[in-house]
C-alpha cells in the first residue's frame, strides 16, 4: 500500500510540473481537476487501509471529487467563458520564468521541501514519504509566485490545499474529519467569491475603458 | 560458442538496422494514407550510394573522409557489448559497462561533429552547433539515468540490470523504474531524431542530424547512413531489452533455437516501438528549436524524481 501512495504522490508532483509547463488557463484547470481525482483516490485507498475510520475518508473522497474535481473546475470554466470571448485562448502572456527554468526551479523547491521535512517532521513521524506533500506544497508556491495570471495563481492556491489534504491524510490520518471537510467547503466558497470579485472587477474596469487582461495580472 | 553468438549479433544488427528504418518510413506513409516506399527502400538507397563515387570538399582534411568509417566501427563495437539477442554477456561484453557504452555513443557523436565541421559547409556547422547544444544537456541526463539504474541493480552492467528487472517485480513496478523509462524514452526521441524534436526534412529552420552530413556523397554517405540506422537500432534495443521489456531475452542455459526465436521476438518488439515513433511523427508537430530544451528539462525532471523516489522507497 505504501508504494501505491508513493505512486499517487509522485503523480501529483508530475501533474504540478505539467501545470508549470502549461501556459493556457483551461489546461491548468483540467490538470487541477485530474489532481483532485488523484487526491480522492488516495483518500479511498487510505480508507481501505484504515477500516475503523474508513467511511469518513470515503465521504471525504466523495467531497473531494465533487467539489475539487468537478464543481470548482466547472465554476472556473464558467467564469472564463463569461469573461472572455475565446476562453480556450486565455493564457499567461509573458511568464516570469521560461518553461525549462520553471521546471528546474520547481525541482530545487522539491528538494528544499524534502530537506525541510527531513529535518523537522520526519524526526517525529518517521514516515519518509511524508515529504511528498511538502514537495507539492513548495511547487504550488512556485506556481503562485511565478505566474501573473489571477486564475493560475488561484489554481496554485488550490494545489497547495490539495497538498495539505494529502499531508493530513497521509501523516496525520487521525485528524478530525470535520477539519478536512471544512477546509474543502471553505475552498468552494473561496472560489465562488473569487470568481464573483473577478467578474465585478472586470466589469468595473471595462466601464473605465481599460484592458481587463492588463488589470487581471497579479 | 560465445564468439559465434557475437558474430551473429553483429550480423543481426548490421543487416536488420536498415529494415527497421524502412518499416518506420512505411508505417508513417501508411498512417498518412499514402502508399509509401518499400520497407526495403533503405537497402536500395545504400546499394545505390555504394555504387556512386564519393566527392570530397577540397578544403577538408582526412578526418572528413575517415569519419563515417570510424563512426560505423564504433557502433559495430557497441553492438557486441549490449544485450541485443542474449541476456548473458558475449565474448567482448566485459570491454565496457553501461557508462562505457554511453561514452562510446558519445565518442561516435563527437567524431560525427568533427567530420561535419571539417566539411566547412555552413549547413553542417549549423547542424553541429544544434546537435552539440542538445547533446551537452541530453548526455548528462543519460548519465543520471544510468546512475539510477546502477542504484537499482548495484552495478553498471546492462546484463545484470536486465536480470534484476526481469526477476524483481518490486523494481520493475517501482516509481524509480517508471521515471527512468519515461526519461530514457524522451532521450531516445532526441537521439534518434523523432518528432517533436526533429523532422526528417531538409528545412533549414529545424534540421539537426540532416544537416551534419550535408557534403557527404556516394560510399561515404552510405556508411554514414548505415551507421545512423545502427545507432537507432542499438538505442531502441537497449530501451526494449534493458528498460521496458526485459522479459524473454535468452539466458545462459538457452539453446541456439531459443536465440533464433528471440531474434524474431526482438524484431517484433522493435516494430512495436517504431509504430509508436511513426504515430508520434504523424500526429505531433515539431517544437521550435529553442523549445527542445524545455523537452530536455522534462527528461531531467523525471530522472531527478527517480532519484527522489528511490530515496523515499529505500528501507
Short mmCIF file of C-alpha atoms in Angstrom, two decimals:
data_model
loop_
_atom_site.label_atom_id
_atom_site.label_comp_id
_atom_site.label_asym_id
_atom_site.label_seq_id
_atom_site.Cartn_x
_atom_site.Cartn_y
_atom_site.Cartn_z
CA UNK A 1 0.00 0.00 0.00
CA UNK A 2 2.93 2.32 0.81
CA UNK A 3 4.19 2.04 -2.76
CA UNK A 4 0.73 2.89 -4.17
CA UNK A 5 0.64 6.03 -2.00
CA UNK A 6 4.08 7.00 -3.27
CA UNK A 7 2.99 6.48 -6.88
CA UNK A 8 -0.04 8.74 -6.33
CA UNK A 9 2.09 11.34 -4.54
CA UNK A 10 4.66 11.46 -7.32
CA UNK A 11 1.87 11.53 -9.90
CA UNK A 12 0.63 14.70 -8.21
CA UNK A 13 4.13 16.17 -8.36
CA UNK A 14 4.30 15.36 -12.10
CA UNK A 15 0.86 16.94 -12.63
CA UNK A 16 2.06 20.10 -10.90
CA UNK A 17 5.18 20.11 -13.10
CA UNK A 18 2.82 19.90 -16.08
CA UNK A 19 0.94 22.89 -14.68
CA UNK A 20 4.26 24.75 -14.73
CA UNK A 21 4.65 23.70 -18.36
CA UNK A 22 1.10 24.68 -19.34
CA UNK A 23 0.52 28.29 -20.33
CA UNK A 24 -3.21 28.04 -21.14
CA UNK A 25 -5.53 28.63 -18.19
CA UNK A 26 -8.01 25.98 -19.32
CA UNK A 27 -5.23 23.38 -19.38
CA UNK A 28 -4.21 24.28 -15.83
CA UNK A 29 -7.83 23.97 -14.65
CA UNK A 30 -8.15 20.48 -16.14
CA UNK A 31 -4.82 19.42 -14.68
CA UNK A 32 -6.05 20.60 -11.28
CA UNK A 33 -9.24 18.59 -11.76
CA UNK A 34 -7.21 15.45 -12.52
CA UNK A 35 -5.00 16.06 -9.49
CA UNK A 36 -8.14 16.34 -7.31
CA UNK A 37 -9.32 12.96 -8.59
CA UNK A 38 -5.91 11.56 -7.65
CA UNK A 39 -6.25 13.01 -4.16
CA UNK A 40 -9.70 11.37 -3.89
CA UNK A 41 -8.25 8.02 -4.99
CA UNK A 42 -5.59 8.45 -2.35
CA UNK A 43 -8.28 9.04 0.31
CA UNK A 44 -10.22 5.95 -0.82
CA UNK A 45 -7.10 3.81 -0.55
CA UNK A 46 -6.36 5.35 2.83
CA UNK A 47 -9.91 4.48 3.90
CA UNK A 48 -9.42 0.89 2.78
CA UNK A 49 -6.23 0.65 4.82
CA UNK A 50 -7.90 2.14 7.95
CA UNK A 51 -11.05 0.02 8.41
CA UNK A 52 -12.05 1.82 11.64
CA UNK A 53 -12.45 5.33 10.16
CA UNK A 54 -12.76 4.23 6.53
CA UNK A 55 -16.28 5.57 5.99
CA UNK A 56 -15.24 9.10 6.96
CA UNK A 57 -12.41 9.00 4.43
CA UNK A 58 -14.79 7.69 1.76
CA UNK A 59 -17.10 10.64 2.44
CA UNK A 60 -14.11 12.96 2.23
CA UNK A 61 -13.07 11.34 -1.06
CA UNK A 62 -16.60 11.86 -2.39
CA UNK A 63 -16.50 15.51 -1.33
CA UNK A 64 -13.06 15.94 -2.92
CA UNK A 65 -14.27 14.53 -6.25
CA UNK A 66 -17.46 16.51 -6.29
CA UNK A 67 -16.10 19.83 -5.01
CA UNK A 68 -12.50 19.95 -6.23
CA UNK A 69 -12.68 17.57 -9.14
CA UNK A 70 -15.96 18.76 -10.68
CA UNK A 71 -17.61 21.85 -9.16
CA UNK A 72 -14.53 24.12 -8.83
CA UNK A 73 -13.27 23.42 -12.40
CA UNK A 74 -16.81 23.93 -13.73
CA UNK A 75 -17.17 27.25 -11.92
CA UNK A 76 -13.75 28.38 -13.08
CA UNK A 77 -14.55 27.43 -16.68
CA UNK A 78 -17.91 29.19 -16.47
CA UNK A 79 -16.22 32.33 -15.17
CA UNK A 80 -13.70 32.11 -18.01
CA UNK A 81 -16.50 31.76 -20.56
CA UNK A 82 -18.32 34.76 -19.16
CA UNK A 83 -15.18 36.92 -19.13
CA UNK A 84 -13.62 36.05 -22.48
CA UNK A 85 -14.99 35.51 -25.96
CA UNK A 86 -12.45 32.74 -26.61
CA UNK A 87 -11.83 31.18 -23.19
CA UNK A 88 -9.64 28.40 -24.64
CA UNK A 89 -7.12 31.05 -25.75
CA UNK A 90 -6.69 32.68 -22.33
CA UNK A 91 -3.09 32.22 -21.28
CA UNK A 92 -0.11 33.67 -19.48
CA UNK A 93 1.27 36.29 -21.87
CA UNK A 94 4.81 36.68 -20.67
CA UNK A 95 5.64 34.19 -17.91
CA UNK A 96 8.20 35.35 -15.41
CA UNK A 97 10.18 32.14 -15.91
CA UNK A 98 10.57 30.10 -19.08
CA UNK A 99 9.28 26.54 -19.04
CA UNK A 100 12.70 24.96 -18.66
CA UNK A 101 13.65 27.45 -15.96
CA UNK A 102 10.43 27.00 -14.00
CA UNK A 103 10.81 23.21 -14.10
CA UNK A 104 14.36 23.46 -12.78
CA UNK A 105 13.33 25.91 -10.03
CA UNK A 106 10.46 23.58 -9.23
CA UNK A 107 12.92 20.69 -8.80
CA UNK A 108 15.05 22.79 -6.48
CA UNK A 109 11.96 23.62 -4.41
CA UNK A 110 11.02 19.93 -4.27
CA UNK A 111 14.48 19.27 -2.90
CA UNK A 112 14.05 22.07 -0.34
CA UNK A 113 10.66 20.60 0.64
CA UNK A 114 12.30 17.22 1.19
CA UNK A 115 15.07 18.85 3.21
CA UNK A 116 12.63 20.77 5.44
CA UNK A 117 10.54 17.67 6.08
CA UNK A 118 13.58 15.52 6.72
CA UNK A 119 14.83 17.92 9.36
CA UNK A 120 11.52 18.65 11.01
CA UNK A 121 8.52 16.32 10.99
CA UNK A 122 10.41 13.21 9.92
CA UNK A 123 12.24 13.18 13.25
CA UNK A 124 8.86 12.68 14.95
CA UNK A 125 6.81 10.76 12.39
CA UNK A 126 9.45 8.50 10.81
CA UNK A 127 7.44 8.33 7.57
CA UNK A 128 9.78 9.08 4.65
CA UNK A 129 7.04 9.51 2.08
CA UNK A 130 5.54 12.35 4.13
CA UNK A 131 7.99 14.54 2.22
CA UNK A 132 5.85 14.23 -0.94
CA UNK A 133 3.06 16.60 0.22
CA UNK A 134 5.75 19.01 1.42
CA UNK A 135 7.32 18.99 -2.04
CA UNK A 136 3.89 19.52 -3.58
CA UNK A 137 3.31 22.47 -1.27
CA UNK A 138 6.57 24.10 -2.42
CA UNK A 139 5.70 23.51 -6.08
CA UNK A 140 2.31 25.12 -5.61
CA UNK A 141 4.01 28.14 -4.03
CA UNK A 142 6.16 28.48 -7.14
CA UNK A 143 3.06 28.28 -9.33
CA UNK A 144 1.60 31.22 -7.42
CA UNK A 145 4.81 33.25 -7.38
CA UNK A 146 5.94 32.66 -10.95
CA UNK A 147 2.60 33.38 -12.68
CA UNK A 148 0.88 36.69 -13.15
CA UNK A 149 -2.48 35.35 -14.29
CA UNK A 150 -5.00 35.52 -11.44
CA UNK A 151 -6.67 32.23 -12.44
CA UNK A 152 -3.41 30.28 -12.44
CA UNK A 153 -2.44 31.82 -9.11
CA UNK A 154 -5.75 30.63 -7.72
CA UNK A 155 -5.08 27.17 -9.11
CA UNK A 156 -1.71 27.25 -7.35
CA UNK A 157 -3.52 28.00 -4.11
CA UNK A 158 -5.88 25.08 -4.68
CA UNK A 159 -2.95 22.74 -5.38
CA UNK A 160 -1.50 23.93 -2.09
CA UNK A 161 -4.77 22.95 -0.40
CA UNK A 162 -4.58 19.56 -2.10
CA UNK A 163 -1.12 19.14 -0.63
CA UNK A 164 -2.50 19.97 2.83
CA UNK A 165 -5.32 17.43 2.48
CA UNK A 166 -2.80 14.85 1.35
CA UNK A 167 -0.45 15.63 4.22
CA UNK A 168 -3.25 15.43 6.76
CA UNK A 169 -4.46 12.14 5.30
CA UNK A 170 -1.03 10.62 4.92
CA UNK A 171 0.78 11.74 8.01
CA UNK A 172 -1.94 12.81 10.46
CA UNK A 173 -4.67 10.38 9.47
CA UNK A 174 -6.26 10.76 12.93
CA UNK A 175 -7.23 14.42 12.37
CA UNK A 176 -10.95 15.07 12.80
CA UNK A 177 -12.89 14.63 9.62
CA UNK A 178 -14.72 17.88 10.12
CA UNK A 179 -11.49 19.89 9.84
CA UNK A 180 -10.66 18.33 6.49
CA UNK A 181 -14.18 18.53 5.11
CA UNK A 182 -14.39 22.10 6.40
CA UNK A 183 -11.24 23.06 4.53
CA UNK A 184 -12.73 21.70 1.32
CA UNK A 185 -16.02 23.53 1.69
CA UNK A 186 -14.15 26.75 2.58
CA UNK A 187 -12.39 26.37 -0.69
CA UNK A 188 -15.62 26.12 -2.61
CA UNK A 189 -16.73 29.37 -1.04
CA UNK A 190 -13.36 30.95 -1.81
CA UNK A 191 -13.60 30.03 -5.47
CA UNK A 192 -17.15 31.29 -5.84
CA UNK A 193 -16.32 34.57 -4.12
CA UNK A 194 -13.09 34.99 -6.11
CA UNK A 195 -14.92 34.37 -9.38
CA UNK A 196 -17.54 36.96 -8.44
CA UNK A 197 -14.87 39.50 -7.43
CA UNK A 198 -13.03 38.95 -10.71
CA UNK A 199 -16.27 39.36 -12.64
CA UNK A 200 -17.29 42.54 -10.81
CA UNK A 201 -13.80 43.98 -11.10
CA UNK A 202 -13.63 43.18 -14.79
CA UNK A 203 -16.97 44.89 -15.40
CA UNK A 204 -15.77 47.96 -13.48
CA UNK A 205 -12.53 48.06 -15.49
CA UNK A 206 -14.38 47.64 -18.79
CA UNK A 207 -16.56 50.59 -17.89
CA UNK A 208 -13.42 52.65 -17.35
CA UNK A 209 -12.28 51.57 -20.83
CA UNK A 210 -9.04 49.87 -19.81
CA UNK A 211 -7.86 46.43 -20.91
CA UNK A 212 -9.03 43.84 -18.41
CA UNK A 213 -6.21 41.41 -19.26
CA UNK A 214 -3.74 44.03 -18.15
CA UNK A 215 -5.62 44.63 -14.93
CA UNK A 216 -6.06 40.96 -14.04
CA UNK A 217 -2.35 40.44 -13.67
CA UNK A 218 -1.48 39.85 -10.04
CA UNK B 1 30.17 -20.63 -28.88
CA UNK B 2 30.17 -17.11 -27.43
CA UNK B 3 32.28 -15.93 -30.37
CA UNK B 4 29.71 -17.38 -32.79
CA UNK B 5 26.89 -15.63 -30.92
CA UNK B 6 28.91 -12.38 -31.07
CA UNK B 7 29.25 -12.69 -34.86
CA UNK B 8 25.53 -13.49 -35.17
CA UNK B 9 24.70 -10.44 -33.04
CA UNK B 10 26.86 -8.16 -35.20
CA UNK B 11 25.28 -9.51 -38.39
CA UNK B 12 21.80 -9.19 -36.88
CA UNK B 13 22.34 -5.50 -36.06
CA UNK B 14 24.16 -4.80 -39.32
CA UNK B 15 21.56 -6.39 -41.57
CA UNK B 16 18.33 -5.55 -39.77
CA UNK B 17 19.04 -1.92 -38.84
CA UNK B 18 18.07 -0.57 -42.31
CA UNK B 19 14.98 -2.82 -42.32
CA UNK B 20 13.67 -1.30 -39.07
CA UNK B 21 14.18 2.19 -40.52
CA UNK B 22 12.36 1.08 -43.69
CA UNK B 23 9.45 -0.29 -41.65
CA UNK B 24 9.16 3.04 -39.82
CA UNK B 25 9.11 5.04 -43.10
CA UNK B 26 6.47 2.68 -44.49
CA UNK B 27 4.33 2.95 -41.35
CA UNK B 28 4.48 6.74 -41.39
CA UNK B 29 3.36 6.84 -45.01
CA UNK B 30 0.58 4.31 -44.42
CA UNK B 31 -0.66 6.30 -41.42
CA UNK B 32 -0.99 9.28 -43.76
CA UNK B 33 -2.96 7.13 -46.24
CA UNK B 34 -0.13 7.04 -48.74
CA UNK B 35 1.40 4.01 -50.41
CA UNK B 36 4.92 4.83 -49.25
CA UNK B 37 8.22 3.26 -50.25
CA UNK B 38 9.00 -0.43 -49.86
CA UNK B 39 10.28 -1.46 -46.42
CA UNK B 40 13.46 -2.43 -48.29
CA UNK B 41 14.00 1.13 -49.54
CA UNK B 42 16.91 1.86 -47.13
CA UNK B 43 18.72 -1.18 -48.61
CA UNK B 44 18.11 0.11 -52.14
CA UNK B 45 19.40 3.54 -51.08
CA UNK B 46 22.53 2.03 -49.54
CA UNK B 47 23.20 -0.13 -52.64
CA UNK B 48 22.73 2.90 -54.87
CA UNK B 49 25.06 5.03 -52.76
CA UNK B 50 27.72 2.31 -52.57
CA UNK B 51 27.72 2.28 -56.37
CA UNK B 52 28.41 6.02 -56.62
CA UNK B 53 31.71 7.81 -56.32
CA UNK B 54 32.42 9.95 -53.27
CA UNK B 55 33.10 13.63 -53.71
CA UNK B 56 35.26 15.29 -51.08
CA UNK B 57 35.44 19.06 -50.46
CA UNK B 58 38.84 20.43 -51.44
CA UNK B 59 39.28 22.17 -48.11
CA UNK B 60 38.60 19.12 -45.93
CA UNK B 61 41.21 17.00 -44.14
CA UNK B 62 41.41 13.17 -43.89
CA UNK B 63 39.14 13.44 -40.79
CA UNK B 64 36.25 14.13 -43.15
CA UNK B 65 36.92 11.04 -45.22
CA UNK B 66 37.63 8.64 -42.32
CA UNK B 67 34.83 9.89 -40.06
CA UNK B 68 31.93 7.76 -41.34
CA UNK B 69 34.03 4.59 -41.19
CA UNK B 70 35.21 5.30 -37.64
CA UNK B 71 31.62 6.01 -36.53
CA UNK B 72 30.48 2.79 -38.21
CA UNK B 73 33.15 0.81 -36.32
CA UNK B 74 32.11 2.40 -33.02
CA UNK B 75 28.54 1.21 -33.49
CA UNK B 76 29.70 -2.26 -34.54
CA UNK B 77 31.68 -2.46 -31.33
CA UNK B 78 28.74 -1.28 -29.24
CA UNK B 79 26.64 -4.00 -30.89
CA UNK B 80 28.69 -6.74 -29.21
CA UNK B 81 28.73 -5.27 -25.73
CA UNK B 82 25.00 -4.69 -25.27
CA UNK B 83 22.27 -7.26 -24.57
CA UNK B 84 20.64 -7.42 -28.01
CA UNK B 85 19.89 -11.09 -28.65
CA UNK B 86 21.10 -12.60 -25.37
CA UNK B 87 20.71 -11.71 -21.71
CA UNK B 88 24.17 -13.10 -20.92
CA UNK B 89 27.45 -11.37 -21.76
CA UNK B 90 29.12 -12.43 -25.01
CA UNK B 91 32.87 -12.60 -25.69
CA UNK B 92 33.62 -8.88 -25.64
CA UNK B 93 30.87 -7.67 -23.30
CA UNK B 94 33.34 -7.14 -20.45
CA UNK B 95 35.12 -4.48 -22.54
CA UNK B 96 32.69 -1.77 -21.40
CA UNK B 97 29.85 -1.35 -18.91
CA UNK B 98 26.79 0.87 -19.31
CA UNK B 99 28.75 4.08 -18.78
CA UNK B 100 31.41 2.80 -21.18
CA UNK B 101 28.73 2.14 -23.78
CA UNK B 102 27.41 5.66 -23.22
CA UNK B 103 30.93 7.04 -23.71
CA UNK B 104 31.27 5.08 -26.97
CA UNK B 105 27.99 6.59 -28.21
CA UNK B 106 29.36 9.99 -27.15
CA UNK B 107 32.67 9.34 -28.95
CA UNK B 108 30.84 8.37 -32.15
CA UNK B 109 28.76 11.52 -31.86
CA UNK B 110 31.92 13.62 -31.35
CA UNK B 111 33.55 12.11 -34.46
CA UNK B 112 30.41 12.95 -36.46
CA UNK B 113 30.68 16.54 -35.27
CA UNK B 114 34.38 16.71 -36.22
CA UNK B 115 33.60 15.46 -39.71
CA UNK B 116 30.75 17.95 -40.08
CA UNK B 117 33.00 20.83 -39.00
CA UNK B 118 35.72 19.58 -41.32
CA UNK B 119 33.38 19.71 -44.30
CA UNK B 120 33.45 23.54 -43.99
CA UNK B 121 29.81 23.62 -45.04
CA UNK B 122 27.60 26.20 -43.35
CA UNK B 123 24.66 23.81 -43.06
CA UNK B 124 26.87 21.13 -41.49
CA UNK B 125 28.15 23.70 -38.98
CA UNK B 126 24.59 24.74 -38.19
CA UNK B 127 23.61 21.11 -37.55
CA UNK B 128 26.72 20.51 -35.44
CA UNK B 129 26.03 23.53 -33.30
CA UNK B 130 22.44 22.44 -32.68
CA UNK B 131 23.40 18.84 -32.06
CA UNK B 132 26.14 19.89 -29.62
CA UNK B 133 23.73 22.16 -27.72
CA UNK B 134 21.23 19.35 -27.32
CA UNK B 135 23.92 16.75 -26.60
CA UNK B 136 25.52 18.88 -23.89
CA UNK B 137 22.26 18.62 -21.96
CA UNK B 138 20.96 15.21 -23.02
CA UNK B 139 24.15 13.29 -22.25
CA UNK B 140 24.32 14.29 -18.55
CA UNK B 141 20.67 13.25 -18.27
CA UNK B 142 21.57 9.92 -19.85
CA UNK B 143 24.36 9.51 -17.26
CA UNK B 144 21.87 10.33 -14.47
CA UNK B 145 19.54 7.66 -15.88
CA UNK B 146 22.40 5.13 -15.95
CA UNK B 147 23.31 6.04 -12.37
CA UNK B 148 19.72 5.43 -11.28
CA UNK B 149 19.73 2.03 -12.96
CA UNK B 150 23.07 1.40 -11.30
CA UNK B 151 21.48 2.18 -7.92
CA UNK B 152 18.68 -0.23 -8.70
CA UNK B 153 20.98 -3.13 -9.59
CA UNK B 154 24.14 -2.26 -7.61
CA UNK B 155 26.10 -2.45 -10.84
CA UNK B 156 26.64 -0.71 -14.14
CA UNK B 157 26.34 -3.84 -16.18
CA UNK B 158 23.36 -3.84 -18.60
CA UNK B 159 23.09 -7.64 -18.39
CA UNK B 160 22.72 -7.50 -14.60
CA UNK B 161 20.17 -4.68 -14.89
CA UNK B 162 18.20 -6.82 -17.34
CA UNK B 163 18.38 -9.72 -14.87
CA UNK B 164 17.23 -7.58 -11.92
CA UNK B 165 14.29 -6.03 -13.77
CA UNK B 166 13.22 -9.37 -15.22
CA UNK B 167 13.22 -11.18 -11.90
CA UNK B 168 12.11 -8.48 -9.48
CA UNK B 169 8.54 -7.25 -9.79
CA UNK B 170 9.33 -4.89 -6.89
CA UNK B 171 11.86 -2.98 -9.02
CA UNK B 172 10.02 -3.42 -12.30
CA UNK B 173 6.87 -1.77 -10.93
CA UNK B 174 8.79 0.79 -8.85
CA UNK B 175 8.48 4.53 -9.31
CA UNK B 176 12.19 4.72 -9.94
CA UNK B 177 11.89 2.40 -12.93
CA UNK B 178 8.81 4.22 -14.24
CA UNK B 179 10.50 7.62 -14.17
CA UNK B 180 13.70 6.26 -15.68
CA UNK B 181 11.78 4.60 -18.54
CA UNK B 182 9.95 7.81 -19.44
CA UNK B 183 13.12 9.91 -19.14
CA UNK B 184 15.02 7.48 -21.37
CA UNK B 185 12.17 7.48 -23.88
CA UNK B 186 12.48 11.27 -24.16
CA UNK B 187 16.24 10.94 -24.63
CA UNK B 188 15.59 8.20 -27.23
CA UNK B 189 13.33 10.59 -29.16
CA UNK B 190 16.10 13.19 -29.15
CA UNK B 191 18.92 10.80 -30.01
CA UNK B 192 17.04 9.07 -32.82
CA UNK B 193 15.75 12.35 -34.23
CA UNK B 194 11.99 11.82 -33.96
CA UNK B 195 9.25 14.39 -33.65
CA UNK B 196 8.53 16.61 -31.72
CA UNK B 197 12.30 17.32 -31.69
CA UNK B 198 13.34 16.78 -35.29
CA UNK B 199 11.55 16.20 -38.57
CA UNK B 200 13.03 14.26 -41.48
CA UNK B 201 13.10 17.24 -43.77
CA UNK B 202 15.84 19.48 -45.08
CA UNK B 203 14.11 22.62 -43.80
CA UNK B 204 16.85 24.92 -42.59
CA UNK B 205 14.88 26.07 -39.56
CA UNK B 206 14.68 22.70 -37.87
CA UNK B 207 17.23 20.28 -39.25
CA UNK B 208 19.83 18.87 -36.91
CA UNK B 209 21.06 15.41 -37.95
CA UNK B 210 20.09 16.00 -41.58
CA UNK B 211 22.42 18.98 -41.76
CA UNK B 212 25.58 17.32 -40.47
CA UNK B 213 26.34 15.03 -43.45
CA UNK B 214 25.31 17.70 -45.96
CA UNK B 215 28.51 17.43 -48.04
CA UNK B 216 28.77 13.63 -48.00
CA UNK B 217 28.14 11.68 -51.16
CA UNK B 218 28.48 8.15 -52.51
CA UNK B 219 30.10 5.43 -50.41
CA UNK B 220 30.91 7.79 -47.53
CA UNK B 221 27.29 8.86 -47.26
CA UNK B 222 26.21 5.20 -47.40
CA UNK B 223 28.46 4.39 -44.42
CA UNK B 224 27.16 7.47 -42.59
CA UNK B 225 23.54 6.49 -43.18
CA UNK B 226 24.12 2.85 -42.28
CA UNK B 227 25.81 3.94 -39.03
CA UNK B 228 22.80 6.16 -38.26
CA UNK B 229 20.42 3.20 -38.78
CA UNK B 230 22.60 1.13 -36.45
CA UNK B 231 22.63 3.83 -33.80
CA UNK B 232 18.83 3.97 -33.75
CA UNK B 233 18.62 0.18 -33.73
CA UNK B 234 21.05 -0.12 -30.79
CA UNK B 235 19.41 2.58 -28.69
CA UNK B 236 15.96 1.14 -29.32
CA UNK B 237 17.25 -2.33 -28.40
CA UNK B 238 18.69 -1.03 -25.13
CA UNK B 239 15.38 0.67 -24.35
CA UNK B 240 13.44 -2.53 -25.07
CA UNK B 241 15.78 -5.18 -23.64
CA UNK B 242 17.03 -3.36 -20.58
CA UNK B 243 14.42 -0.77 -19.66
CA UNK B 244 10.88 -1.54 -20.67
CA UNK B 245 10.57 -5.18 -21.80
CA UNK B 246 13.46 -7.12 -20.29
CA UNK B 247 11.47 -10.35 -20.46
CA UNK B 248 12.11 -13.41 -22.66
CA UNK B 249 15.66 -12.40 -23.57
CA UNK B 250 17.54 -15.77 -23.75
CA UNK B 251 19.61 -16.61 -20.68
CA UNK B 252 22.80 -18.67 -20.50
CA UNK B 253 21.03 -22.04 -20.48
CA UNK B 254 19.10 -21.22 -23.68
CA UNK B 255 19.93 -23.12 -26.85
CA UNK B 256 20.59 -21.86 -30.35
CA UNK B 257 16.95 -22.33 -31.33
CA UNK B 258 15.78 -20.13 -28.42
CA UNK B 259 18.13 -17.38 -29.51
CA UNK B 260 16.90 -17.62 -33.12
CA UNK B 261 13.27 -17.46 -31.92
CA UNK B 262 14.13 -14.50 -29.72
CA UNK B 263 15.59 -12.65 -32.68
CA UNK B 264 12.09 -12.77 -34.17
CA UNK B 265 10.56 -11.60 -30.87
CA UNK B 266 13.09 -8.78 -30.66
CA UNK B 267 12.23 -7.68 -34.18
CA UNK B 268 8.53 -7.69 -33.20
CA UNK B 269 9.36 -5.52 -30.15
CA UNK B 270 11.26 -3.11 -32.41
CA UNK B 271 8.33 -2.94 -34.82
CA UNK B 272 6.06 -2.08 -31.87
CA UNK B 273 8.40 0.72 -30.85
CA UNK B 274 8.75 2.14 -34.37
CA UNK B 275 4.95 2.10 -34.59
CA UNK B 276 4.93 4.41 -31.55
CA UNK B 277 7.52 6.63 -33.27
CA UNK B 278 5.53 6.57 -36.51
CA UNK B 279 2.40 7.65 -34.58
CA UNK B 280 4.40 10.46 -32.96
CA UNK B 281 5.87 11.56 -36.27
CA UNK B 282 2.47 11.72 -37.94
CA UNK B 283 0.47 13.29 -35.13
CA UNK B 284 2.79 15.63 -33.23
CA UNK B 285 4.05 18.90 -34.63
CA UNK B 286 7.66 19.94 -34.32
CA UNK B 287 8.79 22.11 -31.45
CA UNK B 288 10.53 25.33 -32.26
CA UNK B 289 14.25 24.75 -31.90
CA UNK B 290 14.66 26.53 -28.56
CA UNK B 291 11.65 24.65 -27.15
CA UNK B 292 13.66 21.40 -27.38
CA UNK B 293 15.45 22.48 -24.23
CA UNK B 294 12.14 22.55 -22.35
CA UNK B 295 11.60 18.99 -23.53
CA UNK B 296 15.02 18.11 -22.13
CA UNK B 297 14.11 19.83 -18.86
CA UNK B 298 11.19 17.41 -18.54
CA UNK B 299 13.54 14.44 -19.05
CA UNK B 300 15.86 15.86 -16.42
CA UNK B 301 12.94 16.42 -14.03
CA UNK B 302 11.86 12.78 -14.42
CA UNK B 303 15.39 11.43 -13.91
CA UNK B 304 15.68 13.66 -10.85
CA UNK B 305 12.32 12.47 -9.49
CA UNK B 306 13.58 8.90 -9.98
CA UNK B 307 16.38 9.61 -7.53
CA UNK B 308 13.92 11.09 -5.01
CA UNK B 309 11.60 8.13 -5.45
CA UNK B 310 14.48 5.80 -4.71
CA UNK B 311 15.39 7.81 -1.63
CA UNK B 312 11.82 7.62 -0.31
CA UNK B 313 11.25 3.96 -1.10
CA UNK B 314 14.52 2.57 0.19
CA UNK B 315 14.15 0.86 3.57
#
